[in-house]
Short mmCIF file of C-alpha atoms in Angstrom, two decimals:
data_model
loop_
_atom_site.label_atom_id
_atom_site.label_comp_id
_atom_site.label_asym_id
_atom_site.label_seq_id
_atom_site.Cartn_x
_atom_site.Cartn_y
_atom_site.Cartn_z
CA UNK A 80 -15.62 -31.77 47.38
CA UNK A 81 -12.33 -32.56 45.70
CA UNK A 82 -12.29 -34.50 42.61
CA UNK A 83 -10.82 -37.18 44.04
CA UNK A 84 -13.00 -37.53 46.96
CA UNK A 85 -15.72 -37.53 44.77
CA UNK A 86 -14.31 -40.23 42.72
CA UNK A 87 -14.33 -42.10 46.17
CA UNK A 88 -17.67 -41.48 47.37
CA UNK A 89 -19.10 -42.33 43.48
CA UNK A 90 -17.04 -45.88 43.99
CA UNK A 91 -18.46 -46.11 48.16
CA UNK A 92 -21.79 -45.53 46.80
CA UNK A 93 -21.62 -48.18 43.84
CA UNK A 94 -20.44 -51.04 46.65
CA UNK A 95 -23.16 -50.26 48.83
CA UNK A 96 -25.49 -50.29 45.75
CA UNK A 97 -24.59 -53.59 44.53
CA UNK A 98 -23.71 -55.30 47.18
CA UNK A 99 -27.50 -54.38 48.98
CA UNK A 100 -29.51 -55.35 45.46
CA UNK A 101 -27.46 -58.98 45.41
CA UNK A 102 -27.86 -59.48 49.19
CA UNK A 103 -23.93 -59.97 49.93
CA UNK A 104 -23.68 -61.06 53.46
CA UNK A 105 -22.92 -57.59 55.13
CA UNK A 106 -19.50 -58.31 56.36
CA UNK A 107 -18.43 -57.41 52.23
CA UNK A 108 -19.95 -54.13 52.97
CA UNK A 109 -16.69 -51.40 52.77
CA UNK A 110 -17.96 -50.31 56.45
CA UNK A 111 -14.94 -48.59 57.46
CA UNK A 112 -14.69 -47.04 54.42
CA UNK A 113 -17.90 -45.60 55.18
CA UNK A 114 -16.84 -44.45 58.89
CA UNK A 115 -14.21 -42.45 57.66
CA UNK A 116 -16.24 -40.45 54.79
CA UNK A 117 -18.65 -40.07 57.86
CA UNK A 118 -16.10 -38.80 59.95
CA UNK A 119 -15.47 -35.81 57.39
CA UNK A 120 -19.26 -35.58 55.85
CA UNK A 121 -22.42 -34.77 56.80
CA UNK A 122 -25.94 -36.92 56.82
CA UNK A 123 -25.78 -36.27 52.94
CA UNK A 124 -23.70 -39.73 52.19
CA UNK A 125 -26.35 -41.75 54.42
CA UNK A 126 -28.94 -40.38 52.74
CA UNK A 127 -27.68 -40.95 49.43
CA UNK A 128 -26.87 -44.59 50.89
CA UNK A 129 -30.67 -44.77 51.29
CA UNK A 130 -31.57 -43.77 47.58
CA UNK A 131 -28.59 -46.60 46.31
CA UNK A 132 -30.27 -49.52 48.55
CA UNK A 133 -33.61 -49.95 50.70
CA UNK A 134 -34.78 -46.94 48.34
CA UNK A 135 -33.65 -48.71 44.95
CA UNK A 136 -36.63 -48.35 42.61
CA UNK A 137 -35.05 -52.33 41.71
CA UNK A 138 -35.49 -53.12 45.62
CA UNK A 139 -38.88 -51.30 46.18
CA UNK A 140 -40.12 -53.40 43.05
CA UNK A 141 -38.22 -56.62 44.50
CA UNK A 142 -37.38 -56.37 47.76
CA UNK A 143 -34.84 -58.86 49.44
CA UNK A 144 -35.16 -61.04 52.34
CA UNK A 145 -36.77 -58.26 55.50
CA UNK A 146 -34.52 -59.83 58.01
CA UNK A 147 -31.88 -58.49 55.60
CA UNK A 148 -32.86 -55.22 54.87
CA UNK A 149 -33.90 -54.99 58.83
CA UNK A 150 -30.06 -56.01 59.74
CA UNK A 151 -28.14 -53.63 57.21
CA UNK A 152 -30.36 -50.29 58.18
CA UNK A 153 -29.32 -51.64 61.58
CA UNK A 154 -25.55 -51.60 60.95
CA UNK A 155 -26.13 -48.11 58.91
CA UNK A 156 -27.66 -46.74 62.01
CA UNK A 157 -25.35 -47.80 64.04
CA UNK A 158 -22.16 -46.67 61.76
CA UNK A 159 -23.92 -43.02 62.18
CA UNK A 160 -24.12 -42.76 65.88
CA UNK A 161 -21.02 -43.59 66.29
CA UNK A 162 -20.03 -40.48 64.48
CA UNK A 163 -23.07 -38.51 64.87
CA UNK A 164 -25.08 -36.95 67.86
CA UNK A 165 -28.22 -36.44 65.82
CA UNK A 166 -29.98 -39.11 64.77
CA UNK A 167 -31.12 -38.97 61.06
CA UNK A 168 -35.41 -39.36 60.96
CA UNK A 169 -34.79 -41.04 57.23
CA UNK A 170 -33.04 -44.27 58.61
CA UNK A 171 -35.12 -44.78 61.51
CA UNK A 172 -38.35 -44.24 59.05
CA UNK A 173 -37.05 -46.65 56.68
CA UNK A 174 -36.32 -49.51 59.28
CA UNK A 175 -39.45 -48.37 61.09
CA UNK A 176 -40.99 -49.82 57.70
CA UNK A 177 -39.13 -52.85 56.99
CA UNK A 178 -39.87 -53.96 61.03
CA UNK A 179 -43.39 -54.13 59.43
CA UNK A 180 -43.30 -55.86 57.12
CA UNK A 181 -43.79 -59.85 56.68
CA UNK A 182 -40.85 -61.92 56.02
CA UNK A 183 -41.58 -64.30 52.74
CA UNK A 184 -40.18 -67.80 51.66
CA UNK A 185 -38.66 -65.92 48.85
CA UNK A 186 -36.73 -62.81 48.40
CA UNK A 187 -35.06 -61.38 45.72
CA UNK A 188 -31.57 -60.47 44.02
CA UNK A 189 -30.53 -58.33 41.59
CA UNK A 190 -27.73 -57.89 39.25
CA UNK A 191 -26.74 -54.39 37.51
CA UNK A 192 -25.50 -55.11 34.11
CA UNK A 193 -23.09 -52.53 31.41
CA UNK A 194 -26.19 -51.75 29.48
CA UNK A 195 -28.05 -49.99 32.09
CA UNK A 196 -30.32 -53.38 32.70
CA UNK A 197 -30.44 -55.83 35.23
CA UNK A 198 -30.64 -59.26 36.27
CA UNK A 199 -33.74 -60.03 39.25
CA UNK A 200 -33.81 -63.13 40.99
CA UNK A 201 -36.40 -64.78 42.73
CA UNK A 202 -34.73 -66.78 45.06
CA UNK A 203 -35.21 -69.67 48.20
CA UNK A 204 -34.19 -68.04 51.42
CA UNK A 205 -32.95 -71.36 52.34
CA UNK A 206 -29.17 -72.29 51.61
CA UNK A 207 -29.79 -75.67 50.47
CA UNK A 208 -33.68 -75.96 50.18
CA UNK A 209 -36.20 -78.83 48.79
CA UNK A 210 -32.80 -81.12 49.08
CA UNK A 211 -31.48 -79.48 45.82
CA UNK A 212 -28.43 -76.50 45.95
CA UNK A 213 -29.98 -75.11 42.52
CA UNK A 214 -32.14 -72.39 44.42
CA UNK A 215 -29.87 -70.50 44.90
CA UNK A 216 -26.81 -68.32 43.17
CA UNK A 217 -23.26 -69.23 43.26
CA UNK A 218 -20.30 -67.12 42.95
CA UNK A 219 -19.29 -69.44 39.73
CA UNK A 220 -22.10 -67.91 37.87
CA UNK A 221 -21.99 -65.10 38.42
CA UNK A 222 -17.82 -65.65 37.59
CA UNK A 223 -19.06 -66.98 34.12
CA UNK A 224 -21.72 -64.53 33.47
CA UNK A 225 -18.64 -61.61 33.70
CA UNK A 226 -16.47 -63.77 31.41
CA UNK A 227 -19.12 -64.10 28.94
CA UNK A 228 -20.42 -60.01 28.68
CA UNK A 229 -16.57 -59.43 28.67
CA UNK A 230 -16.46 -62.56 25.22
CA UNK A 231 -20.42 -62.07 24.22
CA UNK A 232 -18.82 -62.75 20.36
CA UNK A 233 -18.66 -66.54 21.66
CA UNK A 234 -22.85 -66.55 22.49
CA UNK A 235 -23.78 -63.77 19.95
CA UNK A 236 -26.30 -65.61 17.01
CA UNK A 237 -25.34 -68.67 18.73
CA UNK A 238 -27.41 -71.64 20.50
CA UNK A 239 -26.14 -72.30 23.89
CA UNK A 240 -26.85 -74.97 26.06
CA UNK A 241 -26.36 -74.56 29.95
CA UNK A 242 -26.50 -77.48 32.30
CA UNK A 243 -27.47 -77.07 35.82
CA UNK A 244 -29.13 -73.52 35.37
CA UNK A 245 -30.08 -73.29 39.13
CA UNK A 246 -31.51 -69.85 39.62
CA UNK A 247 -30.63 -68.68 35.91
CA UNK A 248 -28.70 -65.63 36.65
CA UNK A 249 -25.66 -67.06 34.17
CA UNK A 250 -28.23 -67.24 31.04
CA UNK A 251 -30.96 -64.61 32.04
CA UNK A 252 -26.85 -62.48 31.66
CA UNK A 253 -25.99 -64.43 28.41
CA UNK A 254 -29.76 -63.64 26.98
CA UNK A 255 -29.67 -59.79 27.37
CA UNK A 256 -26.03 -59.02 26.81
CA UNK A 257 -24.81 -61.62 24.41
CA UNK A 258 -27.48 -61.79 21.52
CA UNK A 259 -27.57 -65.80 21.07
CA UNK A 260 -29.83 -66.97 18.97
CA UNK A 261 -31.67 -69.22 21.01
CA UNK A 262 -30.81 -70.45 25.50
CA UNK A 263 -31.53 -73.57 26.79
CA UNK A 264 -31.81 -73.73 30.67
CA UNK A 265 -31.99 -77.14 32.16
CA UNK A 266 -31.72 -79.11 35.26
CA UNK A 267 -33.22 -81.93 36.85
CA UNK A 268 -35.18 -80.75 39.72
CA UNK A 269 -38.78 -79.84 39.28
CA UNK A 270 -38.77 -76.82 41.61
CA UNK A 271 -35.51 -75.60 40.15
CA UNK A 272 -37.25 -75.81 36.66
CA UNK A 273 -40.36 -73.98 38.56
CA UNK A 274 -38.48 -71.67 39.78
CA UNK A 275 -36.14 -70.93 36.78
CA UNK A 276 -39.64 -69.83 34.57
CA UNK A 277 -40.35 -67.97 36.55
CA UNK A 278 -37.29 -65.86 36.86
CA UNK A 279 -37.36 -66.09 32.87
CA UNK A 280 -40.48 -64.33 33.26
CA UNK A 281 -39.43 -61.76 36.02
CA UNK A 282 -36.46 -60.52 33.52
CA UNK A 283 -39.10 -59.89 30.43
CA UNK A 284 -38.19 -62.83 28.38
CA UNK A 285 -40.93 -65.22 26.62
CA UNK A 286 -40.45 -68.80 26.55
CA UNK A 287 -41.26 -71.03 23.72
CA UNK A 288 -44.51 -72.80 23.89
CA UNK A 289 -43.77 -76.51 25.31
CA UNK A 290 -40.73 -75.09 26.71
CA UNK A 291 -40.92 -77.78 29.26
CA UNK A 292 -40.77 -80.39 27.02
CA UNK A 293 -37.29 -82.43 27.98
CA UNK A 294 -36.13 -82.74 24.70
CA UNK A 295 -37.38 -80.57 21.62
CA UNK A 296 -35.48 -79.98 18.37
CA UNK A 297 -34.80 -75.86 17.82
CA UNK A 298 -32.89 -75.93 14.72
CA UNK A 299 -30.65 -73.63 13.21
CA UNK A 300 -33.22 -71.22 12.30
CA UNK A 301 -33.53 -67.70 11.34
CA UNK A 302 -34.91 -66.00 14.02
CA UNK A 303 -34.50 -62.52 13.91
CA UNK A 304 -36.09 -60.94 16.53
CA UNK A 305 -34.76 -58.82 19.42
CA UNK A 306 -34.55 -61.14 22.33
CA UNK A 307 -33.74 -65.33 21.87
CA UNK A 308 -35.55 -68.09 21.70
CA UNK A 309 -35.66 -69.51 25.32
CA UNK A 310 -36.15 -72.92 26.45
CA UNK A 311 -36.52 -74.85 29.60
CA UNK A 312 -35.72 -78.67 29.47
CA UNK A 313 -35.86 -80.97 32.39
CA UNK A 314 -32.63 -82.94 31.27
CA UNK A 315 -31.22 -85.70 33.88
CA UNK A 316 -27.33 -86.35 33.43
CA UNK A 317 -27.72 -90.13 34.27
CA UNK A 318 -30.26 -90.85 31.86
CA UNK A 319 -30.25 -88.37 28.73
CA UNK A 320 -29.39 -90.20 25.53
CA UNK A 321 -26.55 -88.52 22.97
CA UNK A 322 -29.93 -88.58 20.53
CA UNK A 323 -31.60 -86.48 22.95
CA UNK A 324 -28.70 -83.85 23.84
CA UNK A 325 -28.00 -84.01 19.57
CA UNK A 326 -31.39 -82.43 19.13
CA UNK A 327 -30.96 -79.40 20.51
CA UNK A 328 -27.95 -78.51 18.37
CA UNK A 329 -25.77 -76.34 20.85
CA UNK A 330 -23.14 -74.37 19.35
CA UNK A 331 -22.05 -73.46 23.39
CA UNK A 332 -22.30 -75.43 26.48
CA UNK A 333 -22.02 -74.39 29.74
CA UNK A 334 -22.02 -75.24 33.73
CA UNK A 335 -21.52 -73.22 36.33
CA UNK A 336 -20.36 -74.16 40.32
CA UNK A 337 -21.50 -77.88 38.73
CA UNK A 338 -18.60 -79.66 40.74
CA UNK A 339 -19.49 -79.95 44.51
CA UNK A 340 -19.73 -83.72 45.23
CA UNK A 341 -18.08 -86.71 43.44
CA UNK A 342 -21.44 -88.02 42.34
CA UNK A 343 -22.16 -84.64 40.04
CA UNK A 344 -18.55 -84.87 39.24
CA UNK A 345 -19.31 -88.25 37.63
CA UNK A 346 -22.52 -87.67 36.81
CA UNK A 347 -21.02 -84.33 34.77
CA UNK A 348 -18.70 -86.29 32.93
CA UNK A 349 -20.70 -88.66 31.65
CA UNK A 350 -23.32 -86.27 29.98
CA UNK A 351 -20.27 -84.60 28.28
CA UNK A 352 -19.13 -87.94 26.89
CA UNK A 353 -22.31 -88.02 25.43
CA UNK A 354 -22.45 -84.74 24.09
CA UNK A 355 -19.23 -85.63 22.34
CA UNK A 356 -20.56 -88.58 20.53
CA UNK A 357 -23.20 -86.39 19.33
CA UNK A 358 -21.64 -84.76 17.08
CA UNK A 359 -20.14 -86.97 14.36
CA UNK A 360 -21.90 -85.07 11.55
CA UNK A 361 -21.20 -81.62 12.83
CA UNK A 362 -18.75 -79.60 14.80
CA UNK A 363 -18.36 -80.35 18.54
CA UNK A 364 -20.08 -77.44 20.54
CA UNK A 365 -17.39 -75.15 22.58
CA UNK A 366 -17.97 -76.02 25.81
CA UNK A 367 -16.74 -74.12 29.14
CA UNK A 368 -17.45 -75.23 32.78
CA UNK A 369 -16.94 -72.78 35.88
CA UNK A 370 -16.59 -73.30 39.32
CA UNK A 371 -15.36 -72.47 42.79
CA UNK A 372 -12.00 -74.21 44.04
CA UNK A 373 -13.83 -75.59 47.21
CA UNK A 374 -11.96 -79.03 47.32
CA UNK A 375 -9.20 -79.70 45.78
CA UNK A 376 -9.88 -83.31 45.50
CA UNK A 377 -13.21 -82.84 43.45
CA UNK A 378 -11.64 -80.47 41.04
CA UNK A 379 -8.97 -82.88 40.59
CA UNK A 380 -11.50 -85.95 40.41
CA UNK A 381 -13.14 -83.67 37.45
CA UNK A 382 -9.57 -83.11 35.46
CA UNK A 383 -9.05 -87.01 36.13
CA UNK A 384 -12.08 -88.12 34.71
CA UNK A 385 -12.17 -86.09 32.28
CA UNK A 386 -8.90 -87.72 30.89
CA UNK A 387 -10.44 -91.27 31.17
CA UNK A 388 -13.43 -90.37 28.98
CA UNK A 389 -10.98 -88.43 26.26
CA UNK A 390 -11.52 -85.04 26.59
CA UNK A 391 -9.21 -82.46 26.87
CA UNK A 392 -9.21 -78.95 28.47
CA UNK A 393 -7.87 -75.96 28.80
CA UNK A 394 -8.19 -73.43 31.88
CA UNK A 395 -9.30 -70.13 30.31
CA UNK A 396 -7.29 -66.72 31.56
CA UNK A 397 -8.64 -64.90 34.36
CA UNK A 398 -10.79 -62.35 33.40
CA UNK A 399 -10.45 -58.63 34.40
CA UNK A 400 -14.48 -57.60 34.69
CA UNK A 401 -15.68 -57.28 38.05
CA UNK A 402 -19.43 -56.85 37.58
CA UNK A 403 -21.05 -58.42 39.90
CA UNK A 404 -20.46 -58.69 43.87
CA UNK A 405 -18.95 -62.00 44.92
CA UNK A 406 -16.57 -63.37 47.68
CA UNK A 407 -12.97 -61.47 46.64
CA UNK A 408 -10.91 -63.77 47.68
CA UNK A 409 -12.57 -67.15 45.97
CA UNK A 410 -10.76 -69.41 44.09
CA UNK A 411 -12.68 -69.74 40.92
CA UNK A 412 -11.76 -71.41 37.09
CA UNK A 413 -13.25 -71.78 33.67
CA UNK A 414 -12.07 -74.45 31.81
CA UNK A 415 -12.64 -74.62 27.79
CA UNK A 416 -13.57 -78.72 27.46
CA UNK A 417 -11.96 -79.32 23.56
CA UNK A 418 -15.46 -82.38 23.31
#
């Protein structure tokens, strides 16, 4: 194989890989890309396919949704008849076991990071499930969680804040790439929070004891070991106090795909207007928000508010990582809020 071929197969292989483990709808699979190696390879690429996806040790420890798995070896088999006579006994075998198997309520995502680790997900199969859109990832997050391995010196020995954690992937990131001193995850919805310990568990992380506690002073401590200190507070935008957001002393704030209805939009701005009376005795925390460019109007609603309450912003440089699978051709932002 010529270098550069190889360099292509090495890149076909890595889009399968992490476009399978994060359960991208398979339309964002590089399918003709994969006809046309076919076309001049053997079974060799499909079975290497196989070891980068169904075969993952990541996905045999947590699979994703069956119907998924079920549809892609489908669309594999499929690209290799059309190329190939012979069938291939490996793909057949390994849909032969996923038709077995049970689908769950839950499946699972995962996320491979620069340091060799990775970022699992237990997540709702539903879209919008339990009336709450915080079950689920959104390309935002995953957006911020690339800015912030690609500027981990604004996180490192720092304590951040996140509001609206959802699933967690943006902080479970932060927490093993970033060294802050101490994470707090928080939203509003008891089966997010349910669901977010339990993904802070699944990644090997400890949580504080009375880590679901709404409000609990960390401090500016010393703590020196390996991982963070992680939190998980129930906080409710409408009703938190500036008392109540000053205790946990956040150096960073953050939000992530935060912005899709005028009531969060409102909602959002208010807790920040708190969080910037807070801080009359110390220095305002940095604080960046991400999201898609779904609506216009809502994003515009945001920058409008914003102005009424006093706070300024400015939108931060697109970044240049591309770590993690999302929809290419997005819109997405993150704005630095000056509280």
């Amino acid at each position: 194989m010529a270098p550069e071929e190889s360099v292509e197969t090495t890149r076909l292989l890595w889009s399968f890989e992490r476009r399978f483990l994060a359960a991208r709808t398979l339309r964002s699979f590089p399918w003709q890309s994969l006809e046309e190696k076919l076309r001049d390879s053997g079974s060799e690429l499909l079975l290497d396919i196989l070891q980068k996806t169904v075969k993952h040790p990541l996905c045999v420890k947590h699979p994703p949704s069956a119907k998924y798995a079920r549809c892609f070896l489908s669309e594999l088999i499929r690209k290799h008849e059309a190329v190939h006579a012979e069938p291939l006994d490996e793909l057949y075998e390994a849909l032969a076991e996923v038709l077995t198997a049970k689908e769950p309520t839950r499946c699972h995502r995962s996320y491979l990071l620069p340091s060799g680790d990775s970022v699992t997900l237990s997540e709702s199969t539903a879209i919008i499930s339990h009336g709450t859109t915080g079950l689920v990832t959104w390309n935002a997050a995953l957006y911020l969680a690339e800015w912030a391995i690609e500027n981990s010196e604004t996180f490192t020995h720092r304590t951040v804040l996140e509001l609206g954690s959802g699933a967690g992937l943006t902080g479970l990131a932060i927490c093993k790439m970033c060294r802050p001193r101490a994470f707090i995850f928080s939203d509003c919805h008891t089966r997010v929070l349910e669901q977010l310990r339990g993904n802070i568990l699944l990644n090997s992380l400890s949580l504080e004891p009375n880590a679901t506690t709404p409000v609990q002073h960390l401090g500016h401590d010393t703590h020196t070991s390996g991982s963070p200190k992680v939190t998980v507070a129930q906080l409710d935008w409408d009703t938190v106090t500036a008392p109540q957001l000053a205790a946990f002393q956040p150096d960073v704030v953050i939000a992530a795909d935060v912005l899709y209805c005028p009531e969060t939009v409102l909602s959002l701005v208010g807790v920040l207007q708190k969080l910037s009376a807070c801080h009359k005795d110390q220095q305002a925390p940095d604080t960046y928000v991400a999201f898609t460019v779904r609506n216009p109007e809502t994003c515009q609603l945001f920058t409008t508010e914003m102005g009424r309450a006093g706070i300024s912003w400015e939108a931060m440089p697109r970044h240049d990582q591309k770590l993690f699978p999302y929809e290419e051709h997005s819109e997405m932002a993150i704005l630095k809020l000056l509280l």
